[in-house]
PDB file of N, CA, C and O in Angstrom:
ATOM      1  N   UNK A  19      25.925  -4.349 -60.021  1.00 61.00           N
ATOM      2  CA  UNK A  19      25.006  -5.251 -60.701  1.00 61.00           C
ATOM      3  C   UNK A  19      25.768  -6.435 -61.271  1.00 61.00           C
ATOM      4  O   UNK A  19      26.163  -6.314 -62.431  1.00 61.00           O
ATOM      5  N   UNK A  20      26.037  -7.594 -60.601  1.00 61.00           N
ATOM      6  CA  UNK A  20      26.554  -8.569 -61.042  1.00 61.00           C
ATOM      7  C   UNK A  20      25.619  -9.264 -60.958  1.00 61.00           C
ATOM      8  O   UNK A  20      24.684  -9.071 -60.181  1.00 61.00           O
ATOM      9  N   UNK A  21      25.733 -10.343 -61.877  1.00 61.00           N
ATOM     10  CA  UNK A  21      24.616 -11.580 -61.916  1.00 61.00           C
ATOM     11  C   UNK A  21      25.419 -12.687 -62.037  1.00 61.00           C
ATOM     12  O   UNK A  21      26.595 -12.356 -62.186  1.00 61.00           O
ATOM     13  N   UNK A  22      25.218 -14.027 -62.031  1.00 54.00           N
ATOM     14  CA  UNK A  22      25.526 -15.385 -62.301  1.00 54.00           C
ATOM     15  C   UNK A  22      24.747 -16.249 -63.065  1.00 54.00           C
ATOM     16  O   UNK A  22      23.564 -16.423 -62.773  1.00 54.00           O
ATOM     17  N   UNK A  23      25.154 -16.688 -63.803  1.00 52.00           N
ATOM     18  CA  UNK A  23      24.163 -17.417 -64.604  1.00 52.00           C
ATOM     19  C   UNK A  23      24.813 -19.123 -64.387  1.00 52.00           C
ATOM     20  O   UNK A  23      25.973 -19.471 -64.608  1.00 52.00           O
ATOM     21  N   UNK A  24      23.887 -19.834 -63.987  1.00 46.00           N
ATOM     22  CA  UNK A  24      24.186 -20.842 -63.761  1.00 46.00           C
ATOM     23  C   UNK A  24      24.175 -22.468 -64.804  1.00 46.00           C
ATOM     24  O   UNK A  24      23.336 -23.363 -64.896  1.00 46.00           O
ATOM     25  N   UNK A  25      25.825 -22.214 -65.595  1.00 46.00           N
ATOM     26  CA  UNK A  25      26.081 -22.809 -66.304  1.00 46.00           C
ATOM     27  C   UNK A  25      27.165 -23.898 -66.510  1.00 46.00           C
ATOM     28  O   UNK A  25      27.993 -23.576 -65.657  1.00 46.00           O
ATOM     29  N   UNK A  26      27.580 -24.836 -67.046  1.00 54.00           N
ATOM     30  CA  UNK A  26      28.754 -26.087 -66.714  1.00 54.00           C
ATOM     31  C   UNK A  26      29.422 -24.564 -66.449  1.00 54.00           C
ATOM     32  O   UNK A  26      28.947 -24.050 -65.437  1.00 54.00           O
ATOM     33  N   UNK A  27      30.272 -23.857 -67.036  1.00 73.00           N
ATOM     34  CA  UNK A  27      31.199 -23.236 -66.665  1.00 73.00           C
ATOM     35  C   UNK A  27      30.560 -21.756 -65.788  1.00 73.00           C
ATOM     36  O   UNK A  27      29.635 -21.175 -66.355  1.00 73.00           O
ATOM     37  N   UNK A  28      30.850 -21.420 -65.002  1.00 86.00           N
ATOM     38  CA  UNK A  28      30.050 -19.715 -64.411  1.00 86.00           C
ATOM     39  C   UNK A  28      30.545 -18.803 -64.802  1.00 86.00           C
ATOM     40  O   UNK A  28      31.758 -18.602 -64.847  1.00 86.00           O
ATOM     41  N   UNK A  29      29.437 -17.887 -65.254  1.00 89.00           N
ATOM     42  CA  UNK A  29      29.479 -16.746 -66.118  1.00 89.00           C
ATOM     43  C   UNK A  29      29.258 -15.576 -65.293  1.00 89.00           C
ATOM     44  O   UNK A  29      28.285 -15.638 -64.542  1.00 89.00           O
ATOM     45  N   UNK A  30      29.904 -14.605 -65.278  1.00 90.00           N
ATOM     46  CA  UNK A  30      29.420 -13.358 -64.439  1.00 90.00           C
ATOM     47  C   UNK A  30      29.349 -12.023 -64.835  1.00 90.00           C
ATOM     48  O   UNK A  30      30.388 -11.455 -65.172  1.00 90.00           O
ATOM     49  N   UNK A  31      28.361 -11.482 -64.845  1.00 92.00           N
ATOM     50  CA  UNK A  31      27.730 -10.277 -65.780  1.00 92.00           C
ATOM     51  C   UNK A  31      27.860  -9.351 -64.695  1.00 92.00           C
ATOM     52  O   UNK A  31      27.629  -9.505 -63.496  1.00 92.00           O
ATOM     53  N   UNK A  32      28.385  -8.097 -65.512  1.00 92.00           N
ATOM     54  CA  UNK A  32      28.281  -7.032 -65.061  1.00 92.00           C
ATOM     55  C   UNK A  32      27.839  -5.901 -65.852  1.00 92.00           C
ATOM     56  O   UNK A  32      28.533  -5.484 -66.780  1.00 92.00           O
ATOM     57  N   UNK A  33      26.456  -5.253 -65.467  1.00 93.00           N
ATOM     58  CA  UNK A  33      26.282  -4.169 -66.477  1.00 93.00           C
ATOM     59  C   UNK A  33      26.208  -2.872 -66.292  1.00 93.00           C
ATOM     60  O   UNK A  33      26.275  -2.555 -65.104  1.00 93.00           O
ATOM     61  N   UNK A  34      26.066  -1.805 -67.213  1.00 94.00           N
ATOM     62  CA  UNK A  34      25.746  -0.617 -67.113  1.00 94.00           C
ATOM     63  C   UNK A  34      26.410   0.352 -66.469  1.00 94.00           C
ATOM     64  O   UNK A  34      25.977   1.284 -65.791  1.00 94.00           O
ATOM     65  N   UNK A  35      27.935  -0.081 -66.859  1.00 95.00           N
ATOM     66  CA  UNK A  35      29.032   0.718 -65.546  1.00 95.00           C
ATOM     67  C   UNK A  35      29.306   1.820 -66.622  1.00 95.00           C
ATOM     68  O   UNK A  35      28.684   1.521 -67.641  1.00 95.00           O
ATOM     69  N   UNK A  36      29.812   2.660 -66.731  1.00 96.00           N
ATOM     70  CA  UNK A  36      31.118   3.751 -67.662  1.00 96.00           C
ATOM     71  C   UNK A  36      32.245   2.510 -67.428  1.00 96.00           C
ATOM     72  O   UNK A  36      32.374   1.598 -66.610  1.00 96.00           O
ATOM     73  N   UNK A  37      32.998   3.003 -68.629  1.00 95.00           N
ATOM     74  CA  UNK A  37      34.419   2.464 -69.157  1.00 95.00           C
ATOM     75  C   UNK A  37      35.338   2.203 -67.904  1.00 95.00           C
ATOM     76  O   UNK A  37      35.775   1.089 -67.616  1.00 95.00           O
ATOM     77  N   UNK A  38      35.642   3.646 -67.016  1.00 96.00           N
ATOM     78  CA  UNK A  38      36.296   3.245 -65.771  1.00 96.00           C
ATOM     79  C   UNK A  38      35.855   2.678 -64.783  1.00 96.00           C
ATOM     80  O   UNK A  38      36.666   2.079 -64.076  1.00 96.00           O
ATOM     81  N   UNK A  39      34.803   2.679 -64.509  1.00 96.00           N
ATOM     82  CA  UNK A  39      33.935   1.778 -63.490  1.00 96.00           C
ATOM     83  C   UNK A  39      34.313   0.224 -63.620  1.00 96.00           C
ATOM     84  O   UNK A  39      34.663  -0.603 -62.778  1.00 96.00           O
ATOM     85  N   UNK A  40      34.140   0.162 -64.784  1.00 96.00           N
ATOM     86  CA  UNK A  40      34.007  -1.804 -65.331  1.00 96.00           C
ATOM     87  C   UNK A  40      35.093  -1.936 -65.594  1.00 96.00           C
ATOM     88  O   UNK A  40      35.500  -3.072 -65.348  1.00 96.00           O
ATOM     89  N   UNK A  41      36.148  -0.959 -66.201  1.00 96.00           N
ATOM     90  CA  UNK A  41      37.395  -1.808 -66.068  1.00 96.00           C
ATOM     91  C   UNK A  41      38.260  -2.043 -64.865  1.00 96.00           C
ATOM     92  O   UNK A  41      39.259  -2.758 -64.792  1.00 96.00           O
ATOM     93  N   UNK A  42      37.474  -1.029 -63.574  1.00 96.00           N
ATOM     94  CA  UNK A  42      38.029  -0.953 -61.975  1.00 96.00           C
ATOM     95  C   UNK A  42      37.535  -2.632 -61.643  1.00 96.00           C
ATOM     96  O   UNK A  42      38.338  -3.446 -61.188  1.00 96.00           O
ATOM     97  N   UNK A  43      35.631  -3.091 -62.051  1.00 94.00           N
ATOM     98  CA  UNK A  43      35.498  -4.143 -61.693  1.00 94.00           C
ATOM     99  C   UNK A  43      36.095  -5.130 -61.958  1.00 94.00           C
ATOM    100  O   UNK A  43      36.528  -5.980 -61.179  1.00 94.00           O
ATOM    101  N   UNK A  44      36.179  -5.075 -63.375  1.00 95.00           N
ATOM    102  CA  UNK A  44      37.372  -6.443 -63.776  1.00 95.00           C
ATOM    103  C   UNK A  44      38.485  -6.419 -63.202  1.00 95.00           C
ATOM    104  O   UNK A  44      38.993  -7.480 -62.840  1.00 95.00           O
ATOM    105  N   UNK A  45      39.082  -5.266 -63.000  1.00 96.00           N
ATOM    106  CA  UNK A  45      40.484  -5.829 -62.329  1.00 96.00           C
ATOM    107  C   UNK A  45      40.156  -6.083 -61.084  1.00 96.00           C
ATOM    108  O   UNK A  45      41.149  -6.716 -60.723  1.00 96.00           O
ATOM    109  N   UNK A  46      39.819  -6.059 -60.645  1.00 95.00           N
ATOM    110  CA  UNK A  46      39.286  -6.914 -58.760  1.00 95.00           C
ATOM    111  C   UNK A  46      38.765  -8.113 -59.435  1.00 95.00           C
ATOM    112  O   UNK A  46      39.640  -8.978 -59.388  1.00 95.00           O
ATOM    113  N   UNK A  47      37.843  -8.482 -59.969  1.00 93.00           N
ATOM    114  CA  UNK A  47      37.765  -9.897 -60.104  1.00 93.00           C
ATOM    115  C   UNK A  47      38.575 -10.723 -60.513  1.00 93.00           C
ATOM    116  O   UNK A  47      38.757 -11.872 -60.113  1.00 93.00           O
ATOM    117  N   UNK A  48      39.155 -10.082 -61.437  1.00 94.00           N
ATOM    118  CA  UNK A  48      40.531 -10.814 -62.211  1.00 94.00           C
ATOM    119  C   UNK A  48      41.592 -11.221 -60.769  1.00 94.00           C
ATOM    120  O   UNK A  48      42.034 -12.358 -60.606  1.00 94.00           O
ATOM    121  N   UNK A  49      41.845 -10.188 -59.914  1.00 96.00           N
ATOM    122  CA  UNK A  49      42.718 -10.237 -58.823  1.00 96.00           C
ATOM    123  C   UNK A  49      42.305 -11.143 -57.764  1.00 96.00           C
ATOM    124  O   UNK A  49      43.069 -11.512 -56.872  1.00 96.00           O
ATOM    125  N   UNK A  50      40.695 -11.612 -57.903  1.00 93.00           N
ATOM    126  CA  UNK A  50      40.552 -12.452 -57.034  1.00 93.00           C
ATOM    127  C   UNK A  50      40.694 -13.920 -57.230  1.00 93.00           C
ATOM    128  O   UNK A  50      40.951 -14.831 -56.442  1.00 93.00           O
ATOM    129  N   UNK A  51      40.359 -13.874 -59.002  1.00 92.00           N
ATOM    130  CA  UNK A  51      40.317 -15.323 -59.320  1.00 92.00           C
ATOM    131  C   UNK A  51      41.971 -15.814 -59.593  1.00 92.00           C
ATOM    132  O   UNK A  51      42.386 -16.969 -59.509  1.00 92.00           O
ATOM    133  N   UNK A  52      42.881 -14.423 -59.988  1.00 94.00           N
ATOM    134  CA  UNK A  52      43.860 -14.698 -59.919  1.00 94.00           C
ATOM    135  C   UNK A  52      44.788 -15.656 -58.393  1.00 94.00           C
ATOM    136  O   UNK A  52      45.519 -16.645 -58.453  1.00 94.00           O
ATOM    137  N   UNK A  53      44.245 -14.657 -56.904  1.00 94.00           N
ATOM    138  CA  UNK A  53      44.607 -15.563 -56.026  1.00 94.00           C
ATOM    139  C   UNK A  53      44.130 -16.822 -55.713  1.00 94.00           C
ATOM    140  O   UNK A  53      44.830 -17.648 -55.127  1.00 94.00           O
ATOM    141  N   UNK A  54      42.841 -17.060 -56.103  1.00 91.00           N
ATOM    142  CA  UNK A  54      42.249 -18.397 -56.161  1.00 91.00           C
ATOM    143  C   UNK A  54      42.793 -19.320 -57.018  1.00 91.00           C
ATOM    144  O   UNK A  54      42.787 -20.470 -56.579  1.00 91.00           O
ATOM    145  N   UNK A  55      43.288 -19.150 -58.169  1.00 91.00           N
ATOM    146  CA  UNK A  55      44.242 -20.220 -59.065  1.00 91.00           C
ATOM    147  C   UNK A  55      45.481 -20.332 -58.805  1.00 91.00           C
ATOM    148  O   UNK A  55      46.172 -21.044 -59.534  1.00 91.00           O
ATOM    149  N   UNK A  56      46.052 -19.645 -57.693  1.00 93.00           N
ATOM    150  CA  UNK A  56      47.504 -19.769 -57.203  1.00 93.00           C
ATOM    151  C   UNK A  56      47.249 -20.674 -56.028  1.00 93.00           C
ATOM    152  O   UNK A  56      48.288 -21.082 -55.510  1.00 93.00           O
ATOM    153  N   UNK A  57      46.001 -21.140 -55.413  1.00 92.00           N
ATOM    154  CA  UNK A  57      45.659 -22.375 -54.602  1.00 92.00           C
ATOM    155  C   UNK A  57      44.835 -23.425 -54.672  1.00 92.00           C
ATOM    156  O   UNK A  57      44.542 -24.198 -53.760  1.00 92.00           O
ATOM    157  N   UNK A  58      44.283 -23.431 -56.348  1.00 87.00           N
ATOM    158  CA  UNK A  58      43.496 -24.543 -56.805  1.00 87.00           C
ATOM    159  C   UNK A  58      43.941 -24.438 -58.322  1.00 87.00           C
ATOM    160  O   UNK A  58      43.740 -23.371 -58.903  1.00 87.00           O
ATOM    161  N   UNK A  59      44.571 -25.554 -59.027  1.00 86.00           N
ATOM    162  CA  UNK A  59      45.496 -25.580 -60.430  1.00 86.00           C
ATOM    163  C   UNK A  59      44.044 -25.861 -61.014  1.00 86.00           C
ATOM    164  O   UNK A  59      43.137 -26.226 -60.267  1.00 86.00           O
ATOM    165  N   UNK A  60      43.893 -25.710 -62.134  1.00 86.00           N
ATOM    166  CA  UNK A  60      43.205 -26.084 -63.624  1.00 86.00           C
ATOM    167  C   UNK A  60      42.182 -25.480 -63.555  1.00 86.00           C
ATOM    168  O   UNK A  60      41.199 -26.220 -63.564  1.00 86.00           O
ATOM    169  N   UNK A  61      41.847 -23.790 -63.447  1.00 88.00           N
ATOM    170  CA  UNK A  61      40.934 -22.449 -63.423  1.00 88.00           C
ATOM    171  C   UNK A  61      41.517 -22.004 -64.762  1.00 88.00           C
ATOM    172  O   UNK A  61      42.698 -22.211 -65.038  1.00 88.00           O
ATOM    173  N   UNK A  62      40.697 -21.410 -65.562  1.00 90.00           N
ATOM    174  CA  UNK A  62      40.757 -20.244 -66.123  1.00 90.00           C
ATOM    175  C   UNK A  62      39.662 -19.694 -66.174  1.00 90.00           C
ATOM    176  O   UNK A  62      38.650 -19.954 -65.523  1.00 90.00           O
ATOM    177  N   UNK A  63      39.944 -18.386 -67.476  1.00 93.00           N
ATOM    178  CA  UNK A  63      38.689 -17.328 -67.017  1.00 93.00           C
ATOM    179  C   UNK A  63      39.117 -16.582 -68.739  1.00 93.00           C
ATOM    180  O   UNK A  63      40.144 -16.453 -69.404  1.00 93.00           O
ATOM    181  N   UNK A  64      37.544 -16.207 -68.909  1.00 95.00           N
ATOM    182  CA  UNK A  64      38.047 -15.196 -70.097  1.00 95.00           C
ATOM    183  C   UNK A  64      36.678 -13.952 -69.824  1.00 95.00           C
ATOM    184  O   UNK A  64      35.582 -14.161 -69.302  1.00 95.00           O
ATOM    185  N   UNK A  65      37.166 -12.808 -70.320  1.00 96.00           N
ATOM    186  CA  UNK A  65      36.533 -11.331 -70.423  1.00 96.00           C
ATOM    187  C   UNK A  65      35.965 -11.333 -71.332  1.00 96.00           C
ATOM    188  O   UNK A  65      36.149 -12.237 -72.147  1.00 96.00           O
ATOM    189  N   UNK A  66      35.315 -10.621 -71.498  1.00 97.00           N
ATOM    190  CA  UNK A  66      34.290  -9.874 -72.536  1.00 97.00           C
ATOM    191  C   UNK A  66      34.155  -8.729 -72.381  1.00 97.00           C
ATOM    192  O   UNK A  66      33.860  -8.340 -71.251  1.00 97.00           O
ATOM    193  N   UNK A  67      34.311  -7.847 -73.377  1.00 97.00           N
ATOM    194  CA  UNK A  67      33.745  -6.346 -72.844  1.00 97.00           C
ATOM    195  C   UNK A  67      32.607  -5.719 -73.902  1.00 97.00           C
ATOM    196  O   UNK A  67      32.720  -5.354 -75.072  1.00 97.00           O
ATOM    197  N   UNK A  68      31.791  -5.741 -73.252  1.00 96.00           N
ATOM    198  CA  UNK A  68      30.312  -5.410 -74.456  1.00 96.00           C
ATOM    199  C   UNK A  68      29.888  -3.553 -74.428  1.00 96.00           C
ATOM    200  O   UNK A  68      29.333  -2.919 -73.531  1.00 96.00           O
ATOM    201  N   UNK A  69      30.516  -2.974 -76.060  1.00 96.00           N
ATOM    202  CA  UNK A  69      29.564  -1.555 -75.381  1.00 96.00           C
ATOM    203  C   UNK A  69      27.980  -1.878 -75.091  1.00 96.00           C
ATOM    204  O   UNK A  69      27.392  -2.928 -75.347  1.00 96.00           O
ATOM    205  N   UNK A  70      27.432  -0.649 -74.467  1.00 85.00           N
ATOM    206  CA  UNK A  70      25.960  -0.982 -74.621  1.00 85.00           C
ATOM    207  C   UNK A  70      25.820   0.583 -74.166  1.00 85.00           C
ATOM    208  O   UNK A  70      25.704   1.048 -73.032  1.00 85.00           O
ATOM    209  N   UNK A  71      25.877   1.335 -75.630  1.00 89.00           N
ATOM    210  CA  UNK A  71      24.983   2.499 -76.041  1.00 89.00           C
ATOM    211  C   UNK A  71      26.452   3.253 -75.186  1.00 89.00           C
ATOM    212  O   UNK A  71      27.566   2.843 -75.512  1.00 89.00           O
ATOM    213  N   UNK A  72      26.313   4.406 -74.051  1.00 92.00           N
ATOM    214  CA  UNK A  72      26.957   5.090 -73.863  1.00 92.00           C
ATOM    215  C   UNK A  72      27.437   4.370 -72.488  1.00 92.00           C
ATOM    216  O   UNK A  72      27.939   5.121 -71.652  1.00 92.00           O
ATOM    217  N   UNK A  73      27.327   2.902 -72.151  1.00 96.00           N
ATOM    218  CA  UNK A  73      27.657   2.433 -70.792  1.00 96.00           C
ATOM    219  C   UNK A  73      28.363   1.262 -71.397  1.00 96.00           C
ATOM    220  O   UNK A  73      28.443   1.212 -72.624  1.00 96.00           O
ATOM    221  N   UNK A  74      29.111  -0.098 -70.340  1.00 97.00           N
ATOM    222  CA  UNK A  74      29.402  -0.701 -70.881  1.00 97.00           C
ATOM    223  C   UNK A  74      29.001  -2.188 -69.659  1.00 97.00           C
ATOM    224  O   UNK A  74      28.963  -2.209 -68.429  1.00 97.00           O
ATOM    225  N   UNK A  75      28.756  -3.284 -70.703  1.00 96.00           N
ATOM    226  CA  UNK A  75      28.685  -4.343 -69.897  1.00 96.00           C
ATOM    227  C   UNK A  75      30.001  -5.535 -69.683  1.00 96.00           C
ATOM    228  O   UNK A  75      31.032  -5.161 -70.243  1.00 96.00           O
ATOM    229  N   UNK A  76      30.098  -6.641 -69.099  1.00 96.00           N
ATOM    230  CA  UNK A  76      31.155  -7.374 -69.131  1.00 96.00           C
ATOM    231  C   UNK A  76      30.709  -8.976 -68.708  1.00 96.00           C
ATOM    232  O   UNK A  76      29.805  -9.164 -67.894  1.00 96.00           O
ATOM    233  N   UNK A  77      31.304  -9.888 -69.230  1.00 95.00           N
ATOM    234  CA  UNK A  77      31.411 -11.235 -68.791  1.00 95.00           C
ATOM    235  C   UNK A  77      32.766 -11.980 -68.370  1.00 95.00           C
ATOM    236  O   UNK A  77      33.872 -11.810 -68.884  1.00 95.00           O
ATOM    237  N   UNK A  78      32.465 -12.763 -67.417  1.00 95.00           N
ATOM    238  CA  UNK A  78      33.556 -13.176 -67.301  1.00 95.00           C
ATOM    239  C   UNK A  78      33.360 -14.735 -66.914  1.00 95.00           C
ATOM    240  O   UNK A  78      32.761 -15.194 -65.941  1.00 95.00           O
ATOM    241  N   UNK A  79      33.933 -15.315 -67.796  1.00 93.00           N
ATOM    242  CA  UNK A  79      33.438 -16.821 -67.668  1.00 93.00           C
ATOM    243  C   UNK A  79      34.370 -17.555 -66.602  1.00 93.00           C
ATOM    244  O   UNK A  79      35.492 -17.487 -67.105  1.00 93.00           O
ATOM    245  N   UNK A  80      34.437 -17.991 -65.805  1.00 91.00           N
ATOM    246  CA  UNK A  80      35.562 -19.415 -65.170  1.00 91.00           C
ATOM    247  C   UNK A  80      34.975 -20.832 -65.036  1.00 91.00           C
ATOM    248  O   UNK A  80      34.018 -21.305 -64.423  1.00 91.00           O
ATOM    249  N   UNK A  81      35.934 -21.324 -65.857  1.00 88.00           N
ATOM    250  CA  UNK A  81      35.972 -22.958 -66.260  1.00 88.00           C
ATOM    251  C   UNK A  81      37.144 -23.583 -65.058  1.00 88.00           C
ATOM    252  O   UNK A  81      38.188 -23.212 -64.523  1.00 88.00           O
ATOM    253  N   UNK A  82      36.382 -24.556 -65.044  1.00 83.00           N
ATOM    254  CA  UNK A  82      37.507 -25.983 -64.779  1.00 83.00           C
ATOM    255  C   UNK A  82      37.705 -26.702 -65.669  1.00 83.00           C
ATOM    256  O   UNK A  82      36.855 -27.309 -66.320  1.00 83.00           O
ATOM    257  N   UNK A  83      38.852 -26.717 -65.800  1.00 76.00           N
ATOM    258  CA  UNK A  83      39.510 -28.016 -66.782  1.00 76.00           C
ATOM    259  C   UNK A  83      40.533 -28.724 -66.340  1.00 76.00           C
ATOM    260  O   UNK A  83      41.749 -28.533 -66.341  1.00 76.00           O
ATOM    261  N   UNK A  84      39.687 -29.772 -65.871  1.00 63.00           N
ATOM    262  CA  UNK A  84      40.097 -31.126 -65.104  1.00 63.00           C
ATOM    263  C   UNK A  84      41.171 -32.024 -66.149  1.00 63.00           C
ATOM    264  O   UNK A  84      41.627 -33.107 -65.782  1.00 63.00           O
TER     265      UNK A  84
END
């Protein structure tokens, strides 16, 4: 369950995983945006990790800064 929300910077939601689930997802996304900023300079990205009740959700924003 990822979503996008379409904002100046893109936001990407992930919800309702367990703890190991979502922290398996973040590290693949992290690993992807990581190879993508090793071939386009001025990316970053920041996490979020939201409980929600006995599951957990996540954001992950990536900006350009030109």
């Amino acid at each position: 369950n990822i979503k996008k929300q379409m904002t100046l910077n893109n936001t990407y939601t992930i919800e309702n995983y367990s703890l190991k689930k979502i922290l398996n997802e973040v590290d693949t996304i992290i690993t992807n945006i990581n190879t993508f900023r090793s071939k386009h300079k001025g990316y970053s990205y920041d996490v979020k990790l939201i409980t929600n009740n006995n599951l957990w959700d996540a954001e992950i924003t990536i900006k350009h800064e030109k």
